[in-house]
Short mmCIF file of C-alpha atoms and ligand atoms in Angstrom, two decimals:
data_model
loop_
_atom_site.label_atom_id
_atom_site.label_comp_id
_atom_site.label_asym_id
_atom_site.label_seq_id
_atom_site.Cartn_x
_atom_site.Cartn_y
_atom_site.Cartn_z
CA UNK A 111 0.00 0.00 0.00
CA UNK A 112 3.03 2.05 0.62
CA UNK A 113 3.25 3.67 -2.97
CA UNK A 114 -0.66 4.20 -3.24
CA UNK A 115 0.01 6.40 -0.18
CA UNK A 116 2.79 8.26 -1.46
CA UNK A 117 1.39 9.00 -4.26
CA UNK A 118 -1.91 10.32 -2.82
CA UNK A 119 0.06 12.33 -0.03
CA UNK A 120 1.96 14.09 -2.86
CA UNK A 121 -1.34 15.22 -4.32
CA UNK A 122 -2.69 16.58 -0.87
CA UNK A 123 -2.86 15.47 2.71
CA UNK A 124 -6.53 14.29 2.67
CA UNK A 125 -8.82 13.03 -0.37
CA UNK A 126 -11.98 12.09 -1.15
CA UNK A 127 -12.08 8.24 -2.55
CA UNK A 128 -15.85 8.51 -4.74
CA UNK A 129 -15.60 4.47 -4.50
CA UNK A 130 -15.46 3.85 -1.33
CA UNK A 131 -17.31 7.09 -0.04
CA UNK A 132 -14.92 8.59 2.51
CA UNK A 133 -12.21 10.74 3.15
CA UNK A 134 -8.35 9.57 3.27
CA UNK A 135 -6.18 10.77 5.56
CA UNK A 136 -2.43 10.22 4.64
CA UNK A 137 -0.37 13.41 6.14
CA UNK A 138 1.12 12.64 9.88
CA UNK A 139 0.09 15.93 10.95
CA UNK A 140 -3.64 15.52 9.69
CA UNK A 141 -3.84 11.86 11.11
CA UNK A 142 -2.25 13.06 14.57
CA UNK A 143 -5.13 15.91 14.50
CA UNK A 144 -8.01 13.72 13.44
CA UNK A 145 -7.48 11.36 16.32
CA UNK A 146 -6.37 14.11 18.73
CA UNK A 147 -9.83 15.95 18.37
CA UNK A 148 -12.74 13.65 19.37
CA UNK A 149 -15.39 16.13 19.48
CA UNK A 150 -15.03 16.63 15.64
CA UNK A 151 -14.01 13.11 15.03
CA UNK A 152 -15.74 10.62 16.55
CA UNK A 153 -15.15 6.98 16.96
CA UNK A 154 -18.87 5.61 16.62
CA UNK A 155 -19.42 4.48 13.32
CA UNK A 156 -23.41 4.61 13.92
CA UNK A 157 -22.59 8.51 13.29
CA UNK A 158 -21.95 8.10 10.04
CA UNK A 159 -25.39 8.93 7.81
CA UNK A 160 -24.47 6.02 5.63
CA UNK A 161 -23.82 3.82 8.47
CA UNK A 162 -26.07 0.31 8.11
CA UNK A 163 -25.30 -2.38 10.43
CA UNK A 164 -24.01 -5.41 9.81
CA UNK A 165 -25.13 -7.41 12.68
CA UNK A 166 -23.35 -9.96 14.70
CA UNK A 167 -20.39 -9.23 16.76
CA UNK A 168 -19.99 -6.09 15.97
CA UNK A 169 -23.04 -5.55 17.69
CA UNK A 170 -21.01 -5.92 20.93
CA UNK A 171 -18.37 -4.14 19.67
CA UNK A 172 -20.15 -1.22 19.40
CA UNK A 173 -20.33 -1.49 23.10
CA UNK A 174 -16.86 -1.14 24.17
CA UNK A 175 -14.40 2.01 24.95
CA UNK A 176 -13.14 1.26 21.14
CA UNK A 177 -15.92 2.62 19.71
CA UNK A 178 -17.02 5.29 22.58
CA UNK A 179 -16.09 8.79 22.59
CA UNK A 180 -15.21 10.19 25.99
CA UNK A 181 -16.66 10.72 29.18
CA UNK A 182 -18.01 7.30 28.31
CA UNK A 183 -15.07 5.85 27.05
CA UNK A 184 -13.04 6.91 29.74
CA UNK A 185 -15.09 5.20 32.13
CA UNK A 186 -15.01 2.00 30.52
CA UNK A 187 -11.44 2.31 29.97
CA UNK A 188 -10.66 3.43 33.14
CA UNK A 189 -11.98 -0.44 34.74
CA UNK A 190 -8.92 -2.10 33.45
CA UNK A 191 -6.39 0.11 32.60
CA UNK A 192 -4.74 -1.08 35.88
CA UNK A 193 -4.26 -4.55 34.38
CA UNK A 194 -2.07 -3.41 31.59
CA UNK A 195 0.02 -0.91 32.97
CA UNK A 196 3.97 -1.61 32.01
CA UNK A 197 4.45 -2.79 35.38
CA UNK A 198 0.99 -5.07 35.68
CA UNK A 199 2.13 -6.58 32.27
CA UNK A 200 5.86 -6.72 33.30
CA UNK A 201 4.72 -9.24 35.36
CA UNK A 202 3.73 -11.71 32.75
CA UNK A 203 7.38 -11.50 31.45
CA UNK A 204 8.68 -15.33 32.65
CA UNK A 205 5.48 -17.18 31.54
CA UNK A 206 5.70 -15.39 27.76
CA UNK A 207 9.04 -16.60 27.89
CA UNK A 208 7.71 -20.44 29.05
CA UNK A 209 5.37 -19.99 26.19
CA UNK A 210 7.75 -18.95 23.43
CA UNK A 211 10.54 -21.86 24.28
CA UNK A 212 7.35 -24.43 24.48
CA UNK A 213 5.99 -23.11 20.63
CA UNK A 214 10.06 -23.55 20.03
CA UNK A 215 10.75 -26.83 21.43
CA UNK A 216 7.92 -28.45 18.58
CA UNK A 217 9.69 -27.03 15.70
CA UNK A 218 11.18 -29.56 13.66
CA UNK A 219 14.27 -29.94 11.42
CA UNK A 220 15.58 -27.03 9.73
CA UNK A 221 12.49 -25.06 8.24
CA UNK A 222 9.99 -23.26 10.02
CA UNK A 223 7.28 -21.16 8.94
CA UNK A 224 7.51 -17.91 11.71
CA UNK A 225 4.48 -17.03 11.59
CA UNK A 226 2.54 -20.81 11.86
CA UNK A 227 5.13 -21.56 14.61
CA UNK A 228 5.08 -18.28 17.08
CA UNK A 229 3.68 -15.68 15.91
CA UNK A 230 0.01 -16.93 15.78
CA UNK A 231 -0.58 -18.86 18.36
CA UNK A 232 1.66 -16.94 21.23
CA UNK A 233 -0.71 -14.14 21.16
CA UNK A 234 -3.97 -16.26 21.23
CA UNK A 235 -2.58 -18.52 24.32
CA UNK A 236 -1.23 -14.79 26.73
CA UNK A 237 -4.91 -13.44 26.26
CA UNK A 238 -6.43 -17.23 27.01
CA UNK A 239 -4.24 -17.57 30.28
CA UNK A 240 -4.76 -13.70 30.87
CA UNK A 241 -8.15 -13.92 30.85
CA UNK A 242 -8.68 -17.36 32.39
CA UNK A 243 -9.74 -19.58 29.70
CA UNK A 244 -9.03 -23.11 29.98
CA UNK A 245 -5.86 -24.67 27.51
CA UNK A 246 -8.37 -26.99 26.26
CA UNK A 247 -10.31 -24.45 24.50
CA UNK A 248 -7.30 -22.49 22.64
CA UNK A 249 -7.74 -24.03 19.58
CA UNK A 250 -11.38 -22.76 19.04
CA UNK A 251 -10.25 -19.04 20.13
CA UNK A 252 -7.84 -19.20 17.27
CA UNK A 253 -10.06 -20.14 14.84
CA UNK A 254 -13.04 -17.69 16.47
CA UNK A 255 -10.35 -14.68 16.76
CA UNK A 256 -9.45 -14.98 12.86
CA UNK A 257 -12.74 -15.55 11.40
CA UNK A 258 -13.63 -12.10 13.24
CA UNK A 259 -11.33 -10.20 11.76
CA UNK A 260 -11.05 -11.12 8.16
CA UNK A 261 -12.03 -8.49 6.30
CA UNK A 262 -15.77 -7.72 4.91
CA UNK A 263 -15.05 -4.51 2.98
CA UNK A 264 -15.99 -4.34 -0.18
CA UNK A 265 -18.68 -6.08 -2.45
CA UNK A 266 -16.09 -8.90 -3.01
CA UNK A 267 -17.35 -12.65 -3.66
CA UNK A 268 -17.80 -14.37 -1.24
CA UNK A 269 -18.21 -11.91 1.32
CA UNK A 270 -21.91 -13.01 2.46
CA UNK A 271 -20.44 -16.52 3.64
CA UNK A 272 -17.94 -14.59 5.46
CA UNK A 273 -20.51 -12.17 7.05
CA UNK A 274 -22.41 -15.46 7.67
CA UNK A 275 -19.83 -17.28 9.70
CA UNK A 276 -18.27 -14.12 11.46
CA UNK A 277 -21.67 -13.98 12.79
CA UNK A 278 -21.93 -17.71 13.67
CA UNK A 279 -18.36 -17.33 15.29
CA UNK A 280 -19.56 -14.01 17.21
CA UNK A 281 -22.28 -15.76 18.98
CA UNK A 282 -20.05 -18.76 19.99
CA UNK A 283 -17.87 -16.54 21.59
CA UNK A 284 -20.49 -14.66 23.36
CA UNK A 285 -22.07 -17.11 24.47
CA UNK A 286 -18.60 -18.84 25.37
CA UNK A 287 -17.57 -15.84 27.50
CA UNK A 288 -21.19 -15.78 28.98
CA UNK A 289 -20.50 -19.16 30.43
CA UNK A 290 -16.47 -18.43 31.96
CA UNK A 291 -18.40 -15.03 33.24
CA UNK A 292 -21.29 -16.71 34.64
CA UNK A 293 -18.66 -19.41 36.27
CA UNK A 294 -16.28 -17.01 38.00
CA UNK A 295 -19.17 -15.21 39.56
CA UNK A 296 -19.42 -18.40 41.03
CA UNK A 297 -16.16 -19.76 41.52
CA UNK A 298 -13.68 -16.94 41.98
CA UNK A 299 -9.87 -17.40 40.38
CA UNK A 300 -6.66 -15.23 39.72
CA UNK A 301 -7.60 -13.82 36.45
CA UNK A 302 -8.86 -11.31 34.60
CA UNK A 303 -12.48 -12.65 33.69
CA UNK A 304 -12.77 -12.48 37.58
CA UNK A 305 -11.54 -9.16 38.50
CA UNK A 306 -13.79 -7.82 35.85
CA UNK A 307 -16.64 -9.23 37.38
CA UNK A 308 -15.60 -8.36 40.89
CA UNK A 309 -15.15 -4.50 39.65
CA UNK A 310 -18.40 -4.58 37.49
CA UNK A 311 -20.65 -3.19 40.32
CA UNK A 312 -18.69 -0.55 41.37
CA UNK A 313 -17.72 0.52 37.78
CA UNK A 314 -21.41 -0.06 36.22
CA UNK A 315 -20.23 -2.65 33.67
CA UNK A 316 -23.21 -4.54 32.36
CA UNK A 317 -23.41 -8.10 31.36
CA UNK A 318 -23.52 -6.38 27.51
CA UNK A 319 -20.33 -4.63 28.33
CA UNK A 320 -17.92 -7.29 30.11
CA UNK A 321 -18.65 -9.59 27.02
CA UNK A 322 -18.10 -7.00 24.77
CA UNK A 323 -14.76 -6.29 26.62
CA UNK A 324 -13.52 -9.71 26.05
CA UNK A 325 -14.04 -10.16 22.72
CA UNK A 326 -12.25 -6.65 21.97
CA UNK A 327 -8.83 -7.92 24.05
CA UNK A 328 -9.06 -11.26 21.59
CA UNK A 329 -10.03 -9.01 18.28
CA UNK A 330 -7.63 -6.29 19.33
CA UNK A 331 -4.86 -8.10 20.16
CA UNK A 332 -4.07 -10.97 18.74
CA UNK A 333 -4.00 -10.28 14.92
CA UNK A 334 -2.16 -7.62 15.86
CA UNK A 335 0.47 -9.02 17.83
CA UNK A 336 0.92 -11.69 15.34
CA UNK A 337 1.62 -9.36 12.50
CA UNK A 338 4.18 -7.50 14.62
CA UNK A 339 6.05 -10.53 15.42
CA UNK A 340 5.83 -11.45 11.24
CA UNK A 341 6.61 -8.37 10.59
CA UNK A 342 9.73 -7.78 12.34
CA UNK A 343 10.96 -10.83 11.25
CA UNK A 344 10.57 -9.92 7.75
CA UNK A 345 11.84 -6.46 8.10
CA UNK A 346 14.85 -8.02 10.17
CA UNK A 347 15.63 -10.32 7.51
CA UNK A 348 15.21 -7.98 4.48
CA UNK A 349 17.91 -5.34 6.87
CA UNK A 350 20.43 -8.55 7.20
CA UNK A 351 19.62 -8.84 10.84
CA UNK A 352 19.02 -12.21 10.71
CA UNK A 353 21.39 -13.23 14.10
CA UNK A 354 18.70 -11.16 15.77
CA UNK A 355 19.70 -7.62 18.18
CA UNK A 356 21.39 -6.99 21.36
CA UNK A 357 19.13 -6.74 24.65
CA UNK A 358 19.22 -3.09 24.59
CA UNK A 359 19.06 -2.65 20.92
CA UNK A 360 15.55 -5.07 20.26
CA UNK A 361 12.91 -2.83 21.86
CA UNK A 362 14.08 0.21 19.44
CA UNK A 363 14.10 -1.80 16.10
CA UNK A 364 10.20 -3.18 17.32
CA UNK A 365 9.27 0.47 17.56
CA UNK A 366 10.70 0.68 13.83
CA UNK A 367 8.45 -2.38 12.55
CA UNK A 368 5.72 -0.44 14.09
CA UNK A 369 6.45 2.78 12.02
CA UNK A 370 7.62 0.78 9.12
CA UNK A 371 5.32 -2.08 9.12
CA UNK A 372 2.70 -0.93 11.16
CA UNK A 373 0.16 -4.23 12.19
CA UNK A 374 -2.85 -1.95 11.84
CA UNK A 375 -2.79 0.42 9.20
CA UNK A 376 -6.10 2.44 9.36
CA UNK A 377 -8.51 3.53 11.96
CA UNK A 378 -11.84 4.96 10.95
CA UNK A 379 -13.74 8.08 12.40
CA UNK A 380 -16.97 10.00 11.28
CA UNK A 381 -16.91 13.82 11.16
CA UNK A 382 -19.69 14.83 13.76
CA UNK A 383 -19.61 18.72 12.15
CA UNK A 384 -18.53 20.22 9.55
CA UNK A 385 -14.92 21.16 9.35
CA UNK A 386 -11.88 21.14 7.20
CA UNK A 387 -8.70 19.17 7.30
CA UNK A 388 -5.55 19.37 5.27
CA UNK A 389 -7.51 22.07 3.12
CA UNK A 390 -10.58 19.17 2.57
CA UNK A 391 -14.12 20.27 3.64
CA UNK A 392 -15.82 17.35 5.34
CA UNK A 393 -19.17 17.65 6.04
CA UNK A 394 -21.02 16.28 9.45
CA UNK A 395 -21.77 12.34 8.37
CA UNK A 396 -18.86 11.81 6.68
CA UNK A 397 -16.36 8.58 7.22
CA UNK A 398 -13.12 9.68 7.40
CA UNK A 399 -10.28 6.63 7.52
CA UNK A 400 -7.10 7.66 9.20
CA UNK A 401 -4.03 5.95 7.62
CA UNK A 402 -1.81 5.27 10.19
CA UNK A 403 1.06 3.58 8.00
CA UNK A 404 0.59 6.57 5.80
CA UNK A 405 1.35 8.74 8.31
CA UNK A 406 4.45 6.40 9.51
CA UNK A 407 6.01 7.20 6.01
CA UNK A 408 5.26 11.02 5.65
CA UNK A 409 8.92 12.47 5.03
CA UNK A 410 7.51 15.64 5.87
CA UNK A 411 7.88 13.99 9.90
CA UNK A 412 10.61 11.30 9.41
CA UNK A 413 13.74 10.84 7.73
CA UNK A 414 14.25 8.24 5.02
CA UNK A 415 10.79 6.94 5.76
CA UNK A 416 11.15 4.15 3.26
CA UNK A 417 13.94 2.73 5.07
CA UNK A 418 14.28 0.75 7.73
CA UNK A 419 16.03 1.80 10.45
CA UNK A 420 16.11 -0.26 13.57
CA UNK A 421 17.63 2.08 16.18
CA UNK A 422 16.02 5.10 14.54
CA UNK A 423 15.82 8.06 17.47
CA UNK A 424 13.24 9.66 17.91
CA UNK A 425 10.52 7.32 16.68
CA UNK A 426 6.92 9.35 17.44
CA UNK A 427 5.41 6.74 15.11
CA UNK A 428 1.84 5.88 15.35
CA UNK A 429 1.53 2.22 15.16
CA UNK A 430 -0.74 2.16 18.39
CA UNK A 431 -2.79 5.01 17.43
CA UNK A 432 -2.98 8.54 19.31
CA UNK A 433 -5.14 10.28 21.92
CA UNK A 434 -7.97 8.78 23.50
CA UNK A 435 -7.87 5.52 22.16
CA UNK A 436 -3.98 5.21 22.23
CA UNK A 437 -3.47 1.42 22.33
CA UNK A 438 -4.31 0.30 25.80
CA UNK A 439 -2.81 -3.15 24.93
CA UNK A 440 0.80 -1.08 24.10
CA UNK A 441 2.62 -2.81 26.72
CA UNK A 442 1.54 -6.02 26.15
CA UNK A 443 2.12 -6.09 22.91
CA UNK A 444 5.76 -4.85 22.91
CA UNK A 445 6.27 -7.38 25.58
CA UNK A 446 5.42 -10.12 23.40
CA UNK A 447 7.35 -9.25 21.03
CA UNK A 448 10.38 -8.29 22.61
CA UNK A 449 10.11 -11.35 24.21
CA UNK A 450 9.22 -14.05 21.33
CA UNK A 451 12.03 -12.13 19.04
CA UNK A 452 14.64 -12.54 21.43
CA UNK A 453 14.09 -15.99 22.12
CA UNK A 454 13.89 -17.02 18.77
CA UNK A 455 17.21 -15.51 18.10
CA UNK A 456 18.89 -17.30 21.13
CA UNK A 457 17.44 -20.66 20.07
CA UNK A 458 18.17 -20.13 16.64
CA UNK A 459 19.88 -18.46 13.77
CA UNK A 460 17.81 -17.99 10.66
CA UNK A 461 19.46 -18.77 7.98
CA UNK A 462 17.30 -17.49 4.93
CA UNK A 463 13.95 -16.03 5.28
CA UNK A 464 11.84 -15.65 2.64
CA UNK A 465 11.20 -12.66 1.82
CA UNK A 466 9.96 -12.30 -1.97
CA UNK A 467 7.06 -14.60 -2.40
CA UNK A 468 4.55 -13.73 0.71
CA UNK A 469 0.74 -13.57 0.69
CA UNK A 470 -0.99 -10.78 2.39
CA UNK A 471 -2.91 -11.12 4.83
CA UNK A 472 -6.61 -10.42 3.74
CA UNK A 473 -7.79 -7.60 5.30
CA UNK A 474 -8.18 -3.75 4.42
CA UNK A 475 -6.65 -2.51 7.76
CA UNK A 476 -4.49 -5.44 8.62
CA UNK A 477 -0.61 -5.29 7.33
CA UNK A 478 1.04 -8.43 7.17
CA UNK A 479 1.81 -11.62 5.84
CA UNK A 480 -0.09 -15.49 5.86
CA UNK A 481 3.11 -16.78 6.46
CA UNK A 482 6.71 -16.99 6.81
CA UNK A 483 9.08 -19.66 5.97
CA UNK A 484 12.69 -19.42 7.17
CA UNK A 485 15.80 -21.95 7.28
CA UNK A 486 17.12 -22.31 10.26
CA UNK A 487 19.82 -23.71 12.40
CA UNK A 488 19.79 -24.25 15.98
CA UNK A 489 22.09 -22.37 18.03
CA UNK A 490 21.21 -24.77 21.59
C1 HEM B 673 -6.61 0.31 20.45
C2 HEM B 673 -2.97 -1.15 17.61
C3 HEM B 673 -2.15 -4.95 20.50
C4 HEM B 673 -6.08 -3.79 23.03
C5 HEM B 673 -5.67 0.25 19.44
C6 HEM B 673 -5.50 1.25 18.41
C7 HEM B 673 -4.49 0.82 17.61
C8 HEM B 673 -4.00 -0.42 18.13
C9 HEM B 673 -3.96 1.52 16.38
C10 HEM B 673 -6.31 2.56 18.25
C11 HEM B 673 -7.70 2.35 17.77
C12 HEM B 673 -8.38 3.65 17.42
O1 HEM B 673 -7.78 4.73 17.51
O2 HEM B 673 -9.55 3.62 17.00
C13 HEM B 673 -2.44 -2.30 18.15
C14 HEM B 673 -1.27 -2.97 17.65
C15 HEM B 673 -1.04 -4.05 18.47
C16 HEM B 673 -2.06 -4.04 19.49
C17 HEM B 673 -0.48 -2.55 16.42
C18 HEM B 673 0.02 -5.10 18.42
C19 HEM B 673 1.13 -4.96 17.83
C20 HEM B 673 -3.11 -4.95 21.47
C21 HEM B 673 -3.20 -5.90 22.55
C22 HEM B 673 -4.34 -5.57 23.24
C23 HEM B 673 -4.94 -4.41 22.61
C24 HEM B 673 -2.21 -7.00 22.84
C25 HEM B 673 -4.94 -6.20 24.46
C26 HEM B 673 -4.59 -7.26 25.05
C27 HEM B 673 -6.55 -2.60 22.53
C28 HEM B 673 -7.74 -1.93 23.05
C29 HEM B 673 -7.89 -0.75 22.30
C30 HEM B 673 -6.80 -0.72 21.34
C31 HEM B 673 -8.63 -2.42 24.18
C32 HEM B 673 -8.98 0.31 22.45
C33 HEM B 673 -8.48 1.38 23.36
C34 HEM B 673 -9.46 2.52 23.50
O3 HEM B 673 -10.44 2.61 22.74
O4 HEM B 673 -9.24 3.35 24.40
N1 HEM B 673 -4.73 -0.75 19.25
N2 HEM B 673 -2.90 -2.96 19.26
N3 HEM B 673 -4.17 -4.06 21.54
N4 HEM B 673 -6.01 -1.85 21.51
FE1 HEM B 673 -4.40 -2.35 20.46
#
C-alpha cells in the first residue's frame, strides 16, 4: 500500500475516494489531528449517515471504549487500565518466555514457517491464560479470533459466507464468555475474567459490556500481535539482521516495525460537524479513515521513511494510534514481542527467510503476511 500512499500524499494530505465514499487521511500531521480531536471526530461508526449495520459481533463491539467517545469511554477504559500498565504486564514476562521456548521446542528440522510456529498462536494462548480460559479451549479461540477479523469490505465474492460465519463465530464466543463469566461469579480465580466481574458493580459494567470487553482484548490483540512478530521478522531479515539484536538494541528496532510495518494500518472516524482538514471540507456524516502507516512514512515527519532503520531516534510513530484511544494493549504487545524475538534468536539463527514470495494477509486494515518460511539452524 506504501506507494498508493505516497502518491496520494503528494497530491494533498486528505482526499476524497468517490468508490469507497470517505475521506483519506495520509499526512502525519492531519492523522495526529483527526485522532487528537474527538469532538469533531468521533469513533462511533453509527454517526456516520451512511452507516447500516451489519449485525453480529460487531453488535457488541459497538459497546466497548473502542468505539465510545469520551466521558463514556473513559469510564469503561478506566476499569482495566490497571491490568495493563507496564508494570501489571511486566509481570507476565517469565510465563511469555515459558510460552515462546514451548511453541520452540515443537519445531522440527531445519524449516519453520515464523508465523505458523510463534507468531500466531503466542498471542492467542497470553490473552487465554490472561483472561482465564481453559488450555483446552485455545484451539477454538484461534479459529473464532481470525474468522472475526477477516475483512468484509468491499462487495467482493464471497463476502456473504464470510458475514455469515463471522456472525456464527460471534455468537459462539459470546455465548462462550457468557459461560467463563457466569462461572467465576461463582467460583472466583486469579484472572482477569474475575476481576472484571468483581469490579463490574462498582464501575457499572453490564453483562452487555464485560462480554463486549472480552471479545475486543481477543479481536484487538491478537492479529495484531501476530503481524508485529511477522513483521519484524521480515523487516529483520530484508535489513540482514538475521542473528537477531542486542538486549538493549531489540525494543528500538520493534518500535521501527511499528512505524515501518505498522500491524494496523487504518482507523476509521466519522466527522460529527462540519470542518476542514488538510484544506478538505468534510461535512457532518462523513467517514473519514485515518491511515496510520501513511502517516508512519510522511517524510515531511521522518527521515528516510522508506527505510528501515532499527535504532532510529526519535521514533513518534503511530503504530498504536494517538489520543484517546492510544493502544491500551501497548505494553503487552511490545512485551510479546520483545520477548518471542529474542528468544527465537537465542534458540536459533535464521538462515534465509523468505522474503519475496509472501501472501498478504486479507484484510483492508491489517498489514502483514499469511506466512513466513525461514531456514534455520539451531544455536542450543
Ligand atoms: C486500540 C494497535 C495490541 C487492546 C488500538 C488502536 C491501535 C491499536 C492503532 C487505536 C484504535 C483507534 O484509535 O480507533 C495495536 C497494535 C497491536 C495491538 C499494532 C500489536 C502490535 C493490542 C493488545 C491488546 C490491545 C495485545 C490487548 C490485550 C486494545 C484496546 C484498544 C486498542 C482495548 C482500544 C483502546 C481505546 O479505545 O481506548 N490498538 N494494538 N491491543 N487496543 Fe491495540
Amino acid at each position: 500500500p506504501f506507494d498508493w500512499y505516497a502518491a496520494r500524499r503528494a497530491e494533498a494530505p486528505v482526499h476524497y475516494d468517490d468508490h469507497r465514499r470517505c475521506w483519506d487521511v495520509l499526512a502525519y500531521e492531519e492523522v495526529k489531528t483527526a485522532l487528537g480531536d474527538d469532538e469533531t471526530f468521533s469513533v462511533d461508526p453509527r454517526e456516520a449517515s451512511d452507516y447500516r449495520s451489519t449485525g453480529g459481533e460487531q453488535e457488541f463491539l459497538l459497546e466497548t471504549m473502542l468505539f465510545q467517545d469520551p466521558p463514556k469511554h473513559d469510564r469503561s477504559r478506566e476499569v482495566v487500565e490497571e491490568f495493563f500498565r507496564p508494570s501489571a504486564v511486566a509481570a507476565l514476562e517469565p510465563r511469555i518466555e515459558d510460552l515462546t521456548h514451548d511453541l520452540l521446542d515443537d519445531v522440527e528440522g531445519d524449516r519453520m514457517d515464523v508465523v505458523d510456529a510463534l507468531a500466531y498462536p503466542l498471542p492467542v494462548i497470553v490473552i487465554a491464560e490472561l483472561l482465564g480460559v481453559p488450555s483446552e479451549d485455545r484451539d477454538r479461540f484461534r479459529e473464532w479470533s481470525t474468522t472475526m477479523v477477516a475483512s468484509t469490505d468491499g462487495d467482493g465474492e464471497g463476502n456473504g459466507d464470510l458475514q455469515q460465519r463471522q456472525m456464527q463465530a460471534g455468537m459462539e464466543l459470546a455465548s462462550y464468555f457468557g459461560e467463563l463469566i457466569a462461572d467465576r461469579r461463582e467460583h472466583p480465580r486469579d484472572d482477569l475474567v474475575t476481576r472484571l466481574v468483581e469490579s463490574e458493580e462498582e464501575a457499572g459494567f453490564d453483562e452487555t459490556e464485560l462480554l463486549g470487553f472480552c471479545m475486543l482484548l481477543l479481536i484487538a490483540g491478537n492479529v495484531t500481535t501476530t503481524n508485529l512478530v511477522g513483521n519484524a521478522v521480515r523487516s529483520f531479515a530484508e535489513a540482514d539482521h538475521l542473528s537477531g539484536f542486542e538486549p538493549d538494541a531489540l525494543g528500538p528496532a520493534v518500535e521501527e516495525v511499528l512505524r515501518y510495518r505498522a500491524p494496523v494500518q487504518a482507523m476509521s472516524r466519522v466527522a460529527t460537524v462540519n470542518t476542514t482538514l488538510g484544506g478538505a471540507d468534510i461535512a457532518a456524516g462523513d467517514r473519514v479513515v485515518c491511515w496510520l502507516g501513511a502517516a508512519n512514512r510522511d517524510g515531511a515527519k521522518f527521515d528516510a521513511p522508506d527505510t528501515f532503520v532499527p535504532d532510529r531516534t526519535p521514533n513518534q510513530h503511530l503504530g498504536f494510534g494517538y489520543g484517546t484511544h492510544y493502544c491500551l494493549g501497548a505494553p503487552l504487545a511490545r512485551l510479546e514481542a520483545t520477548v518471542a524475538l529474542r528468544v527465537l534468536f537465542e534458540r536459533f539463527d535464521l538462515l534465509e527467510v523468505e522474503t519475496d514470495d509472501l501472501t498478504p494477509v486479507r484484510s483492508s486494515f491489517i498489514y502483514g503476511v499469511e506466512s513466513l518460511p525461514a531456514r534455520i539452524e539451531r544455536r542450543d
